[in-house]
Each structure stands twice: as C-alpha cells, then as structure tokens.
C-alpha cells in the first residue's frame, strides 16, 4: 500500500471535459463521417502543434479581440523564457505551417484539421475551455467561387447528418481600405452616442470600433441597430465580389440571409464572412463560422497569399446531431467467451486469437473465480451477439456451447452445442458483418 497522506480526489479542470465511452463512440462515428465528407471535396489532413509562440496569435488574431485580450492560455516556458500559448483556434497554426513549409508553392491547397483548442471563457452549456474544432482552410484561392464552395460544402454536411433548420448568414467585410473608410464613419457615430456605450465598447472605440458591432450586450443592441452599415461603404469591386458569391449560392439552391452586422470575432477576415446558426442549442447558437482572410499570410510574415476557411465547433455539432440521429449502442464485441476453470481459460485465450484471425471482435472474460452467472451478466452488458462457454465437458469432447444473447426471428433455440471444426462457419452465419 502506498503511504500517501493526501488522498483528496483530483478533479478535471473546470470547462475541460472527459469524453466517456458512449459519447466517445458518437465522436468517433462523427469524425469518420466528417473525414469522408472532407475527402469527397478533395481536402487533405494537416496536423499542427497545440502549443505555439504567443506572438502567432497576437499578430494573427489581433490584439483587440476577445480571444487575445482575455481568453488565451499563455505562459512562460520556464526553460527558455519563451512566451507560449495553447492554441485558441487552428487557422493561425496552419497558416504558419503553410508559410514555413511553403506548401502552396506549386498549387493552391485544400486542408483540414481536427483537434482541441483552448479558450479561458466562462464555462456553460456549449461553451467550454477545452473544446474541439473541425478546421477547414483553402489556401491560395482568390475567387468568390471558392467562398461559395465552402458554404456548399457545409450545406452538404447538414444533409449527410440529417440536420435541419440551420440558418446561413453571410456578409461582406470589403477590403482593408473599405473598412478603413467605414471605421471613420462608425467612430463618429459611436462618439456621438458615447454615453450609451458600455465600458468594454468605450475601450474599443479607438482601437477597433468594428468590434462593438459584435457585442453580445443586450443594452447595446438598439444602438448597434441604428449604426451605419458597412455595406453602404463598400467599393464597387467588393460589392461585385459579394454579388458573385451570392449568385453561386442561389444557383446551388442554398438559402442564405445577408446579415449586415456580422463581423466575426477575429481581425483577419476580409470580403466574405459567414456563420451557420441553429435554434436547438440555446444561446450557444453558432455551429460554424468562417470567411476569407487574404491578409493573414502577409501579417504572419509570408507572401501575399489569398485564403478562406471555416471552423465547426465539434461539441456543438455532436449536440446538434443528437437531435436528429437514433441513439447509439456500443457493441464492444461480437463474441464473449466465458469459461470454467484454468484449463478452459487458457483454451479461451488460444481460441479467441483464432476467432480474431477470422475477423470477429472477441472479449475473453477475465476473472478466474467469477461464477458463470456473473460472466453472462458481463457478456450481456458488452452487447455481444453471442457467448461461447468453455468447460471441462466442452474441452474433453471438442465442442463449444453457444448462447445466443440477441435472438433474431429465425433463431428458435438460444443455446447450442457446436463441434470446434464447425464453429467458425457457424459464427459467420450468426454474426453477419
Ligand atoms: P461564439 O460567438 O459562440 O463565441 P466564436 O465566434 O468565438 O463563437 P469561432 O472562433 O468562430 O467562434 O470558433 C468556431 C466555432 O467553435 C464556433 O462557431 C462554435 O461552434 C465553436 N466554439 C467557439 N467557442 C467555443 C467554446 N468556448 N466552447 C465550445 N465551442 C465553441
Ligand atoms: Mg467566442
């Protein structure tokens, strides 16, 4: 016995979840569907580190954003004093990797990544401190066709998952110059109404007035409604671009709403931005968000490379999918082997290997002193199709007793004796893959 005086339970960090087996099973199923969906559009997987230099996110996401101002898990590496950050999103890491390895040297690339991200937010249902994103990035494409394809892709995903009533909102943020013009107009509007702003908006007034439009404070909503609209300050070129995106959506029968207030929380977007929302997940209604980010490469020290992408919140997607899919049941194995006595246990291990060679999923009961009753209980809980029983009689006479745990309509007995030579064909007949 280890003599440890401190026996207080250690719990997970707030907002960071354990994904227990039944949920993890759903996660795995969803991941497989997502990979197939992404591959059907020619996307390739990329994996980038979870830890990056803090400056990557400061420069990439922007200093005056919720994420960089208050949500990042950053710390000093005590070995070399580097300032490091647990990634709060995946795009900046992928862009850094794309610059570092010059991966769009020959041709544009369609890339995706799925993994954990970290934000120090107030945890609540649908909002966590460690959550997962499916991140899709199309790098090196400059036209509105690509922007539209991203939305066509997402709309296909809803169909694949049987998810209904999701709403697509789109907006055009124009070029850097368009936004500069608009920022001036917006600034003088908010200056005139400064008494109606909350503290955080006052702070943002001179650093990033656009961000005020993103505010979730209900007190500001009527003021924000009256604010000038970016669309009115877009250049003809930007308007033409937006028009083209919308036309692609129309010709693909994708319903959308133009939301002039949609600015998205990150600094790097330009031209097209979009979000998909649902009314099934309470106040955490955004399941997917993205847009074009033509300036991010140069902001991170790369060449001028146009790009666009989006991220889906994996936890929110699983939650939403659960409203539409049938409940899951994990079948831990096809065959559960029970036994009586040490010789039978040894034989079970040998036999289980043969069954696995034939493609079956097999659990051999472990626990030498367990009664058959307990072993059958375990077999039931594993959701196996059948249990095999090995005992002295079976070993001496070269057969296995079979107990069918889930009878189908043409099974009239639930227990049978099968000679070992005939066992595999018998099992193949009962356990159809
Ligand atoms: P929100 O408006 O909900 O804060 P966001 O604009 O911060 O979202 P993005 O940075 O665009 O979100 O991230 C992409 C997706 O990740 C979101 O659409 C959402 O589904 C999901 N997401 C964002 N923050 C969280 C979180 N704290 N916990 C779980 N999922 C999240
Ligand atoms: Mg957020």
CSV table of C-alpha atoms and ligand atoms in Angstrom, one decimal:
chain,number,residue,atom,x,y,z
A,1,UNK,CA,0.0,0.0,0.0
A,2,UNK,CA,1.4,3.4,-0.9
A,3,UNK,CA,1.5,5.7,2.1
A,4,UNK,CA,0.1,8.9,0.7
A,5,UNK,CA,-1.3,11.3,3.2
A,6,UNK,CA,-3.0,13.5,0.7
A,7,UNK,CA,-5.9,11.4,-0.6
A,8,UNK,CA,-8.2,14.2,-1.7
A,9,UNK,CA,-9.8,13.5,-5.1
A,10,UNK,CA,-8.2,15.3,-8.0
A,11,UNK,CA,-10.8,16.6,-10.4
A,12,UNK,CA,-10.7,17.8,-14.1
A,13,UNK,CA,-10.1,21.5,-14.8
A,14,UNK,CA,-13.3,23.5,-15.0
A,15,UNK,CA,-14.6,23.7,-18.6
A,16,UNK,CA,-12.4,20.8,-19.7
A,17,UNK,CA,-14.5,17.6,-20.3
A,18,UNK,CA,-13.9,13.9,-20.2
A,19,UNK,CA,-15.5,12.3,-23.1
A,20,UNK,CA,-16.8,9.0,-21.7
A,21,UNK,CA,-17.1,5.8,-23.9
A,22,UNK,CA,-20.7,6.2,-25.1
A,23,UNK,CA,-20.1,9.9,-26.1
A,24,UNK,CA,-16.7,9.0,-27.4
A,25,UNK,CA,-18.3,6.4,-29.6
A,26,UNK,CA,-20.5,9.1,-31.1
A,27,UNK,CA,-17.5,11.3,-31.5
A,28,UNK,CA,-15.7,8.6,-33.5
A,29,UNK,CA,-18.7,8.0,-35.7
A,30,UNK,CA,-19.0,11.7,-36.4
A,31,UNK,CA,-15.2,12.0,-37.1
A,32,UNK,CA,-15.5,9.2,-39.7
A,33,UNK,CA,-18.4,10.9,-41.4
A,34,UNK,CA,-16.5,14.3,-41.4
A,35,UNK,CA,-13.4,12.7,-42.8
A,36,UNK,CA,-15.4,11.1,-45.6
A,37,UNK,CA,-17.2,14.4,-46.3
A,38,UNK,CA,-13.9,16.4,-46.4
A,39,UNK,CA,-12.2,13.8,-48.6
A,40,UNK,CA,-15.2,14.0,-51.0
A,41,UNK,CA,-14.2,17.6,-51.6
A,42,UNK,CA,-10.5,16.8,-52.1
A,43,UNK,CA,-9.3,18.1,-48.7
A,44,UNK,CA,-6.1,16.7,-47.1
A,45,UNK,CA,-5.4,16.4,-43.5
A,46,UNK,CA,-2.8,18.5,-41.7
A,47,UNK,CA,-1.8,18.4,-38.0
A,48,UNK,CA,-0.1,21.4,-36.3
A,49,UNK,CA,1.1,21.7,-32.7
A,50,UNK,CA,-1.2,22.7,-29.9
A,51,UNK,CA,1.5,25.0,-28.4
A,52,UNK,CA,2.7,27.9,-30.5
A,53,UNK,CA,4.5,31.2,-29.9
A,54,UNK,CA,2.1,33.7,-28.3
A,55,UNK,CA,3.0,36.2,-30.9
A,56,UNK,CA,1.5,34.0,-33.6
A,57,UNK,CA,-2.0,34.6,-32.2
A,58,UNK,CA,-1.3,38.2,-31.1
A,59,UNK,CA,-0.4,39.0,-34.7
A,60,UNK,CA,-2.8,36.6,-36.4
A,61,UNK,CA,-6.0,37.0,-34.5
A,62,UNK,CA,-5.4,40.7,-33.5
A,63,UNK,CA,-4.6,42.3,-30.1
A,64,UNK,CA,-8.1,43.9,-29.8
A,65,UNK,CA,-10.2,40.7,-29.9
A,66,UNK,CA,-11.9,38.8,-27.1
A,67,UNK,CA,-9.6,35.8,-27.7
A,68,UNK,CA,-6.3,37.7,-27.4
A,69,UNK,CA,-7.5,40.2,-24.7
A,70,UNK,CA,-8.9,37.7,-22.3
A,71,UNK,CA,-9.2,34.1,-23.4
A,72,UNK,CA,-5.7,32.8,-24.1
A,73,UNK,CA,-3.9,30.2,-22.0
A,74,UNK,CA,-0.5,31.7,-22.2
A,75,UNK,CA,2.6,31.1,-20.1
A,76,UNK,CA,6.3,31.5,-20.0
A,77,UNK,CA,8.4,28.4,-20.7
A,78,UNK,CA,10.5,28.1,-17.6
A,79,UNK,CA,13.4,26.5,-19.5
A,80,UNK,CA,14.0,29.3,-22.0
A,81,UNK,CA,11.5,32.1,-21.1
A,82,UNK,CA,9.6,31.8,-24.4
A,83,UNK,CA,6.0,33.1,-24.3
A,84,UNK,CA,3.8,30.2,-25.4
A,85,UNK,CA,0.1,29.8,-25.9
A,86,UNK,CA,-2.2,26.8,-26.1
A,87,UNK,CA,-3.9,27.4,-29.5
A,88,UNK,CA,-7.3,29.2,-29.2
A,89,UNK,CA,-8.0,28.3,-32.8
A,90,UNK,CA,-6.3,26.3,-35.6
A,91,UNK,CA,-6.1,28.7,-38.6
A,92,UNK,CA,-3.1,30.7,-37.4
A,93,UNK,CA,-1.1,27.5,-36.9
A,94,UNK,CA,-2.0,26.2,-40.3
A,95,UNK,CA,-1.0,29.4,-42.0
A,96,UNK,CA,2.3,29.4,-40.0
A,97,UNK,CA,2.9,25.9,-41.2
A,98,UNK,CA,2.0,26.8,-44.8
A,99,UNK,CA,4.5,29.6,-44.8
A,100,UNK,CA,7.2,27.6,-43.0
A,101,UNK,CA,6.9,24.7,-45.5
A,102,UNK,CA,6.0,26.7,-48.5
A,103,UNK,CA,3.1,24.3,-49.1
A,104,UNK,CA,1.3,26.4,-51.7
A,105,UNK,CA,4.4,26.7,-53.8
A,106,UNK,CA,3.1,24.7,-56.7
A,107,UNK,CA,-0.7,25.0,-56.4
A,108,UNK,CA,-3.5,26.1,-54.0
A,109,UNK,CA,-4.3,23.5,-51.3
A,110,UNK,CA,-7.4,22.4,-49.6
A,111,UNK,CA,-6.5,21.4,-46.0
A,112,UNK,CA,-8.3,20.3,-42.8
A,113,UNK,CA,-7.5,19.6,-39.2
A,114,UNK,CA,-9.5,18.4,-36.3
A,115,UNK,CA,-8.4,18.8,-32.7
A,116,UNK,CA,-8.6,20.6,-29.3
A,117,UNK,CA,-8.4,24.3,-28.8
A,118,UNK,CA,-8.3,26.3,-25.6
A,119,UNK,CA,-10.1,29.5,-24.5
A,120,UNK,CA,-10.4,30.8,-21.0
A,121,UNK,CA,-14.1,31.7,-21.2
A,122,UNK,CA,-16.8,31.3,-18.6
A,123,UNK,CA,-17.8,27.7,-18.9
A,124,UNK,CA,-21.5,26.9,-19.6
A,125,UNK,CA,-23.5,24.5,-21.7
A,126,UNK,CA,-22.0,24.6,-25.2
A,127,UNK,CA,-19.1,26.8,-24.1
A,128,UNK,CA,-16.0,25.1,-22.8
A,129,UNK,CA,-12.4,25.9,-22.0
A,130,UNK,CA,-11.1,23.0,-24.0
A,131,UNK,CA,-13.2,22.3,-27.0
A,132,UNK,CA,-12.6,20.9,-30.4
A,133,UNK,CA,-12.8,22.4,-33.9
A,134,UNK,CA,-13.0,20.9,-37.3
A,135,UNK,CA,-11.0,23.5,-39.2
A,136,UNK,CA,-11.1,23.8,-43.0
A,137,UNK,CA,-8.7,26.0,-44.9
A,138,UNK,CA,-8.5,26.6,-48.6
A,139,UNK,CA,-5.2,28.3,-49.3
A,140,UNK,CA,-4.1,30.1,-52.4
A,141,UNK,CA,-7.6,30.6,-53.9
A,142,UNK,CA,-8.7,34.1,-54.6
A,143,UNK,CA,-12.1,34.0,-56.2
A,144,UNK,CA,-15.7,34.1,-54.9
A,145,UNK,CA,-16.2,30.5,-56.3
A,146,UNK,CA,-14.1,29.1,-53.5
A,147,UNK,CA,-16.0,31.1,-50.9
A,148,UNK,CA,-19.3,29.7,-52.2
A,149,UNK,CA,-17.9,26.2,-52.4
A,150,UNK,CA,-17.1,26.4,-48.6
A,151,UNK,CA,-20.8,27.1,-47.9
A,152,UNK,CA,-22.0,24.5,-50.4
A,153,UNK,CA,-19.8,22.0,-48.5
A,154,UNK,CA,-21.3,22.9,-45.2
A,155,UNK,CA,-24.8,22.7,-46.6
A,156,UNK,CA,-24.0,19.2,-47.8
A,157,UNK,CA,-22.8,18.2,-44.3
A,158,UNK,CA,-26.2,19.1,-42.8
A,159,UNK,CA,-27.8,16.8,-45.4
A,160,UNK,CA,-25.4,14.0,-44.6
A,161,UNK,CA,-26.1,14.3,-40.9
A,162,UNK,CA,-29.9,14.8,-41.3
A,163,UNK,CA,-29.6,18.2,-39.6
A,164,UNK,CA,-32.4,20.6,-40.4
A,165,UNK,CA,-33.3,24.2,-39.8
A,166,UNK,CA,-29.8,25.6,-39.7
A,167,UNK,CA,-29.5,29.1,-40.9
A,168,UNK,CA,-26.7,30.6,-43.1
A,169,UNK,CA,-25.9,34.3,-42.5
A,170,UNK,CA,-23.4,36.0,-44.8
A,171,UNK,CA,-21.8,39.4,-45.0
A,172,UNK,CA,-19.1,41.2,-46.9
A,173,UNK,CA,-16.4,43.0,-44.9
A,174,UNK,CA,-14.9,44.5,-48.0
A,175,UNK,CA,-11.3,45.4,-48.5
A,176,UNK,CA,-8.9,46.8,-45.9
A,177,UNK,CA,-9.5,50.3,-47.5
A,178,UNK,CA,-13.3,49.9,-47.4
A,179,UNK,CA,-13.2,49.1,-43.7
A,180,UNK,CA,-10.9,52.0,-43.0
A,181,UNK,CA,-13.4,54.4,-44.6
A,182,UNK,CA,-16.2,52.7,-42.7
A,183,UNK,CA,-14.3,52.8,-39.4
A,184,UNK,CA,-14.1,56.6,-39.6
A,185,UNK,CA,-17.9,56.8,-40.1
A,186,UNK,CA,-18.6,54.3,-37.3
A,187,UNK,CA,-16.2,56.1,-34.9
A,188,UNK,CA,-18.0,59.4,-35.3
A,189,UNK,CA,-21.4,57.7,-34.9
A,190,UNK,CA,-20.3,56.0,-31.6
A,191,UNK,CA,-18.6,59.2,-30.4
A,192,UNK,CA,-21.9,60.9,-30.7
A,193,UNK,CA,-23.5,58.2,-28.6
A,194,UNK,CA,-20.6,57.6,-26.2
A,195,UNK,CA,-22.9,57.8,-23.2
A,196,UNK,CA,-24.8,54.7,-24.4
A,197,UNK,CA,-21.7,52.5,-24.7
A,198,UNK,CA,-20.6,50.0,-22.1
A,199,UNK,CA,-17.0,50.1,-20.6
A,200,UNK,CA,-15.6,47.5,-23.0
A,201,UNK,CA,-17.0,49.2,-26.1
A,202,UNK,CA,-15.6,52.6,-24.9
A,203,UNK,CA,-12.2,50.9,-24.7
A,204,UNK,CA,-12.6,49.5,-28.2
A,205,UNK,CA,-13.9,52.8,-29.7
A,206,UNK,CA,-10.4,54.0,-30.8
A,207,UNK,CA,-8.7,50.6,-31.2
A,208,UNK,CA,-11.3,48.6,-33.1
A,209,UNK,CA,-14.8,50.2,-33.4
A,210,UNK,CA,-16.0,47.4,-35.7
A,211,UNK,CA,-15.7,45.0,-32.8
A,212,UNK,CA,-18.5,47.0,-31.0
A,213,UNK,CA,-20.9,45.6,-33.6
A,214,UNK,CA,-20.0,42.1,-32.4
A,215,UNK,CA,-21.1,42.9,-28.8
A,216,UNK,CA,-23.4,40.5,-27.1
A,217,UNK,CA,-24.5,43.1,-24.5
A,218,UNK,CA,-28.3,43.5,-25.0
A,219,UNK,CA,-28.1,47.1,-23.7
A,220,UNK,CA,-26.2,48.0,-26.9
A,221,UNK,CA,-28.4,46.2,-29.4
A,222,UNK,CA,-30.7,49.1,-30.2
A,223,UNK,CA,-27.8,51.5,-30.6
A,224,UNK,CA,-26.0,48.9,-32.8
A,225,UNK,CA,-29.1,48.6,-34.9
A,226,UNK,CA,-29.0,52.4,-35.7
A,227,UNK,CA,-25.3,52.4,-36.6
A,228,UNK,CA,-24.2,53.0,-40.2
A,229,UNK,CA,-24.0,49.8,-42.3
A,230,UNK,CA,-20.7,48.6,-43.8
A,231,UNK,CA,-22.4,47.5,-47.0
A,232,UNK,CA,-23.1,51.2,-47.8
A,233,UNK,CA,-19.3,51.9,-47.7
A,234,UNK,CA,-18.1,49.0,-49.8
A,235,UNK,CA,-16.3,49.7,-53.1
A,236,UNK,CA,-17.8,48.5,-56.4
A,237,UNK,CA,-15.2,45.8,-56.6
A,238,UNK,CA,-16.1,44.4,-53.2
A,239,UNK,CA,-19.9,44.6,-54.0
A,240,UNK,CA,-19.3,42.8,-57.2
A,241,UNK,CA,-17.4,40.1,-55.4
A,242,UNK,CA,-20.2,39.7,-52.8
A,243,UNK,CA,-22.7,39.6,-55.6
A,244,UNK,CA,-20.9,36.8,-57.3
A,245,UNK,CA,-20.7,34.7,-54.0
A,246,UNK,CA,-24.5,35.2,-53.5
A,247,UNK,CA,-25.1,34.2,-57.1
A,248,UNK,CA,-23.2,30.9,-56.6
A,249,UNK,CA,-25.3,30.2,-53.5
A,250,UNK,CA,-28.5,30.9,-55.4
A,251,UNK,CA,-27.6,28.7,-58.4
A,252,UNK,CA,-26.9,25.9,-55.8
A,253,UNK,CA,-30.2,26.4,-54.0
A,254,UNK,CA,-28.5,27.3,-50.8
A,255,UNK,CA,-30.8,29.6,-48.7
A,256,UNK,CA,-28.9,32.5,-47.0
A,257,UNK,CA,-29.6,35.7,-45.2
A,258,UNK,CA,-27.4,38.8,-45.6
A,259,UNK,CA,-26.6,40.0,-42.1
A,260,UNK,CA,-25.0,43.4,-42.3
A,261,UNK,CA,-23.9,43.2,-38.6
A,262,UNK,CA,-22.0,40.1,-39.0
A,263,UNK,CA,-18.3,41.0,-38.4
A,264,UNK,CA,-17.0,37.8,-36.7
A,265,UNK,CA,-14.7,38.0,-33.7
A,266,UNK,CA,-11.3,37.8,-35.4
A,267,UNK,CA,-9.3,40.5,-37.1
A,268,UNK,CA,-8.0,38.7,-40.1
A,269,UNK,CA,-11.2,38.5,-42.2
A,270,UNK,CA,-12.0,40.4,-45.3
A,271,UNK,CA,-14.6,40.2,-48.1
A,272,UNK,CA,-16.8,37.2,-47.3
A,273,UNK,CA,-17.7,36.1,-43.8
A,274,UNK,CA,-20.4,33.6,-42.8
A,275,UNK,CA,-22.0,31.8,-39.9
A,276,UNK,CA,-24.4,28.9,-39.5
A,277,UNK,CA,-26.7,29.1,-36.5
A,278,UNK,CA,-29.3,26.8,-35.0
A,279,UNK,CA,-32.1,27.4,-32.5
A,280,UNK,CA,-31.6,24.0,-30.9
A,281,UNK,CA,-28.6,24.8,-28.8
A,282,UNK,CA,-29.9,27.7,-26.6
A,283,UNK,CA,-27.8,30.8,-26.5
A,284,UNK,CA,-24.7,29.0,-28.0
A,285,UNK,CA,-26.3,29.0,-31.4
A,286,UNK,CA,-23.3,29.3,-33.8
A,287,UNK,CA,-22.1,25.9,-35.0
A,288,UNK,CA,-19.9,27.0,-37.8
A,289,UNK,CA,-18.2,30.3,-38.7
A,290,UNK,CA,-15.7,31.4,-41.3
A,291,UNK,CA,-14.7,33.6,-44.1
A,292,UNK,CA,-11.9,35.0,-46.3
A,293,UNK,CA,-8.6,36.0,-44.9
A,294,UNK,CA,-6.4,37.4,-47.7
A,295,UNK,CA,-4.1,39.4,-45.4
A,296,UNK,CA,-3.2,36.8,-42.8
A,297,UNK,CA,-0.3,35.3,-44.7
A,298,UNK,CA,1.4,38.7,-45.0
A,299,UNK,CA,0.5,39.6,-41.4
A,300,UNK,CA,2.4,36.5,-40.3
A,301,UNK,CA,5.5,37.2,-42.5
A,302,UNK,CA,4.6,35.2,-45.6
A,303,UNK,CA,4.0,36.3,-49.2
A,304,UNK,CA,0.6,37.7,-50.2
A,305,UNK,CA,-1.5,34.5,-50.4
A,306,UNK,CA,-5.3,34.6,-50.5
A,307,UNK,CA,-7.2,32.1,-48.5
A,308,UNK,CA,-10.5,31.3,-46.9
A,309,UNK,CA,-11.8,28.8,-44.4
A,310,UNK,CA,-14.2,28.0,-41.6
A,311,UNK,CA,-14.3,26.2,-38.3
A,312,UNK,CA,-17.1,24.0,-36.9
A,313,UNK,CA,-17.4,23.6,-33.1
A,314,UNK,CA,-17.2,19.9,-32.7
A,315,UNK,CA,-19.0,19.7,-29.3
A,316,UNK,CA,-21.9,21.8,-30.6
A,317,UNK,CA,-22.1,19.7,-33.8
A,318,UNK,CA,-22.3,16.4,-31.8
A,319,UNK,CA,-25.0,18.0,-29.6
A,320,UNK,CA,-27.0,19.2,-32.6
A,321,UNK,CA,-26.6,15.8,-34.4
A,322,UNK,CA,-28.0,14.1,-31.4
A,323,UNK,CA,-31.4,15.8,-32.0
A,324,UNK,CA,-31.6,14.1,-35.4
A,325,UNK,CA,-29.9,10.7,-35.1
A,326,UNK,CA,-31.0,7.5,-33.4
A,327,UNK,CA,-29.5,6.7,-30.0
A,328,UNK,CA,-26.1,4.8,-30.1
A,329,UNK,CA,-25.4,1.5,-28.6
A,330,UNK,CA,-21.8,0.3,-28.3
A,331,UNK,CA,-21.2,-3.3,-29.3
A,332,UNK,CA,-18.0,-3.9,-27.5
A,333,UNK,CA,-17.6,-7.3,-29.1
A,334,UNK,CA,-19.4,-9.9,-31.3
A,335,UNK,CA,-18.4,-12.9,-29.1
A,336,UNK,CA,-17.9,-13.0,-25.3
A,337,UNK,CA,-16.1,-16.1,-24.1
A,338,UNK,CA,-17.0,-17.5,-20.7
A,339,UNK,CA,-15.2,-20.4,-19.1
A,340,UNK,CA,-15.0,-22.7,-16.1
A,341,UNK,CA,-11.5,-23.5,-14.7
A,342,UNK,CA,-7.9,-22.6,-15.5
A,343,UNK,CA,-7.6,-25.0,-18.4
A,344,UNK,CA,-10.7,-23.7,-20.1
A,345,UNK,CA,-9.4,-20.1,-19.5
A,346,UNK,CA,-6.1,-20.9,-21.3
A,347,UNK,CA,-8.0,-22.6,-24.2
A,348,UNK,CA,-10.2,-19.5,-24.4
A,349,UNK,CA,-7.3,-17.2,-25.0
A,350,UNK,CA,-6.0,-19.6,-27.7
A,351,UNK,CA,-9.3,-19.8,-29.4
A,352,UNK,CA,-10.0,-16.1,-29.1
A,353,UNK,CA,-6.9,-15.4,-31.2
A,354,UNK,CA,-8.2,-17.8,-33.9
A,355,UNK,CA,-11.6,-16.0,-33.9
A,356,UNK,CA,-9.9,-12.6,-34.2
A,357,UNK,CA,-8.0,-14.0,-37.2
A,358,UNK,CA,-11.4,-14.6,-38.8
A,359,UNK,CA,-12.4,-11.0,-38.2
A,360,UNK,CA,-14.5,-11.3,-35.1
A,361,UNK,CA,-14.4,-8.8,-32.2
A,362,UNK,CA,-13.8,-11.0,-29.1
A,363,UNK,CA,-13.7,-10.5,-25.3
A,364,UNK,CA,-12.4,-13.3,-23.1
A,365,UNK,CA,-13.8,-13.0,-19.6
A,366,UNK,CA,-11.0,-12.2,-17.2
A,367,UNK,CA,-11.6,-13.1,-13.5
A,368,UNK,CA,-10.8,-16.7,-12.7
A,369,UNK,CA,-13.1,-17.1,-9.8
A,370,UNK,CA,-16.2,-15.5,-11.3
A,371,UNK,CA,-19.4,-17.5,-11.4
A,372,UNK,CA,-20.9,-18.3,-14.8
A,373,UNK,CA,-23.8,-16.1,-13.8
A,374,UNK,CA,-21.5,-13.1,-13.4
A,375,UNK,CA,-19.8,-13.9,-16.6
A,376,UNK,CA,-23.1,-14.0,-18.5
A,377,UNK,CA,-24.0,-10.7,-16.9
A,378,UNK,CA,-20.8,-9.2,-18.3
A,379,UNK,CA,-21.5,-10.8,-21.7
A,380,UNK,CA,-24.9,-9.1,-21.8
A,381,UNK,CA,-23.5,-5.7,-20.8
A,382,UNK,CA,-20.9,-5.9,-23.6
A,383,UNK,CA,-23.8,-6.1,-26.2
A,384,UNK,CA,-22.1,-9.2,-27.7
A,385,UNK,CA,-24.2,-11.2,-30.2
A,386,UNK,CA,-23.4,-14.5,-28.5
A,387,UNK,CA,-21.4,-16.0,-25.7
A,388,UNK,CA,-19.2,-19.1,-26.0
A,389,UNK,CA,-19.0,-21.4,-23.0
A,390,UNK,CA,-15.9,-23.5,-22.5
A,391,UNK,CA,-15.9,-26.0,-19.6
A,392,UNK,CA,-14.5,-29.5,-18.9
A,393,UNK,CA,-17.1,-31.2,-20.9
A,394,UNK,CA,-16.5,-29.0,-23.8
A,395,UNK,CA,-12.7,-29.5,-23.7
A,396,UNK,CA,-13.0,-33.3,-23.4
A,397,UNK,CA,-15.4,-33.6,-26.2
A,398,UNK,CA,-14.1,-30.9,-28.5
A,399,UNK,CA,-17.1,-28.7,-28.8
A,400,UNK,CA,-18.2,-25.3,-27.7
A,401,UNK,CA,-21.6,-24.4,-26.1
A,402,UNK,CA,-23.1,-21.3,-27.6
A,403,UNK,CA,-25.6,-19.0,-26.0
A,404,UNK,CA,-27.3,-16.5,-28.3
A,405,UNK,CA,-27.7,-13.3,-26.4
A,406,UNK,CA,-29.7,-11.4,-29.0
A,407,UNK,CA,-32.2,-13.8,-30.7
A,408,UNK,CA,-33.2,-12.9,-34.3
A,409,UNK,CA,-36.6,-14.1,-35.6
A,410,UNK,CA,-35.3,-17.3,-37.2
A,411,UNK,CA,-33.5,-18.5,-34.0
A,412,UNK,CA,-35.7,-20.8,-32.1
A,413,UNK,CA,-33.2,-22.1,-29.5
A,414,UNK,CA,-30.9,-19.8,-27.6
A,415,UNK,CA,-28.3,-22.5,-26.6
A,416,UNK,CA,-26.5,-24.9,-28.9
A,417,UNK,CA,-23.5,-27.2,-28.9
A,418,UNK,CA,-21.2,-26.9,-31.9
A,419,UNK,CA,-18.2,-29.0,-32.7
A,420,UNK,CA,-15.0,-26.9,-32.8
A,421,UNK,CA,-14.4,-27.7,-36.5
A,422,UNK,CA,-17.8,-26.2,-37.4
A,423,UNK,CA,-17.5,-23.3,-35.0
A,424,UNK,CA,-16.2,-20.6,-37.4
A,425,UNK,CA,-18.7,-21.2,-40.2
A,426,UNK,CA,-21.5,-21.3,-37.6
A,427,UNK,CA,-20.3,-18.0,-36.1
A,428,UNK,CA,-20.0,-16.4,-39.5
A,429,UNK,CA,-23.6,-17.3,-40.2
A,430,UNK,CA,-24.8,-15.9,-36.9
A,431,UNK,CA,-22.7,-12.7,-36.9
A,432,UNK,CA,-23.2,-11.2,-40.3
A,433,UNK,CA,-21.0,-8.2,-40.9
B,1,LIG,P1,-19.1,32.4,-30.2
B,1,LIG,O1,-19.8,33.5,-30.8
B,1,LIG,O2,-20.1,31.2,-29.8
B,1,LIG,O3,-18.2,32.7,-29.0
B,1,LIG,P2,-16.8,32.4,-31.8
B,1,LIG,O4,-17.1,33.4,-32.9
B,1,LIG,O5,-15.9,32.7,-30.7
B,1,LIG,O6,-18.2,31.7,-31.3
B,1,LIG,P3,-15.1,30.8,-33.6
B,1,LIG,O7,-13.9,31.5,-33.1
B,1,LIG,O8,-15.6,31.2,-34.9
B,1,LIG,O9,-16.2,31.0,-32.5
B,1,LIG,O10,-15.0,29.2,-33.5
B,1,LIG,C1,-15.7,28.4,-34.4
B,1,LIG,C2,-16.7,27.6,-33.7
B,1,LIG,O11,-16.3,27.0,-32.5
B,1,LIG,C3,-17.9,28.4,-33.2
B,1,LIG,O12,-18.8,28.5,-34.3
B,1,LIG,C4,-18.5,27.5,-32.2
B,1,LIG,O13,-19.3,26.5,-32.8
B,1,LIG,C5,-17.3,26.8,-31.6
B,1,LIG,N1,-17.0,27.5,-30.3
B,1,LIG,C6,-16.4,28.7,-30.1
B,1,LIG,N2,-16.1,28.9,-28.8
B,1,LIG,C7,-16.5,27.7,-28.1
B,1,LIG,C8,-16.4,27.3,-26.8
B,1,LIG,N3,-15.9,28.0,-25.8
B,1,LIG,N4,-16.8,26.0,-26.5
B,1,LIG,C9,-17.4,25.2,-27.4
B,1,LIG,N5,-17.4,25.6,-28.7
B,1,LIG,C10,-17.0,26.8,-29.1
B,2,LIG,MG1,-16.2,33.5,-28.8
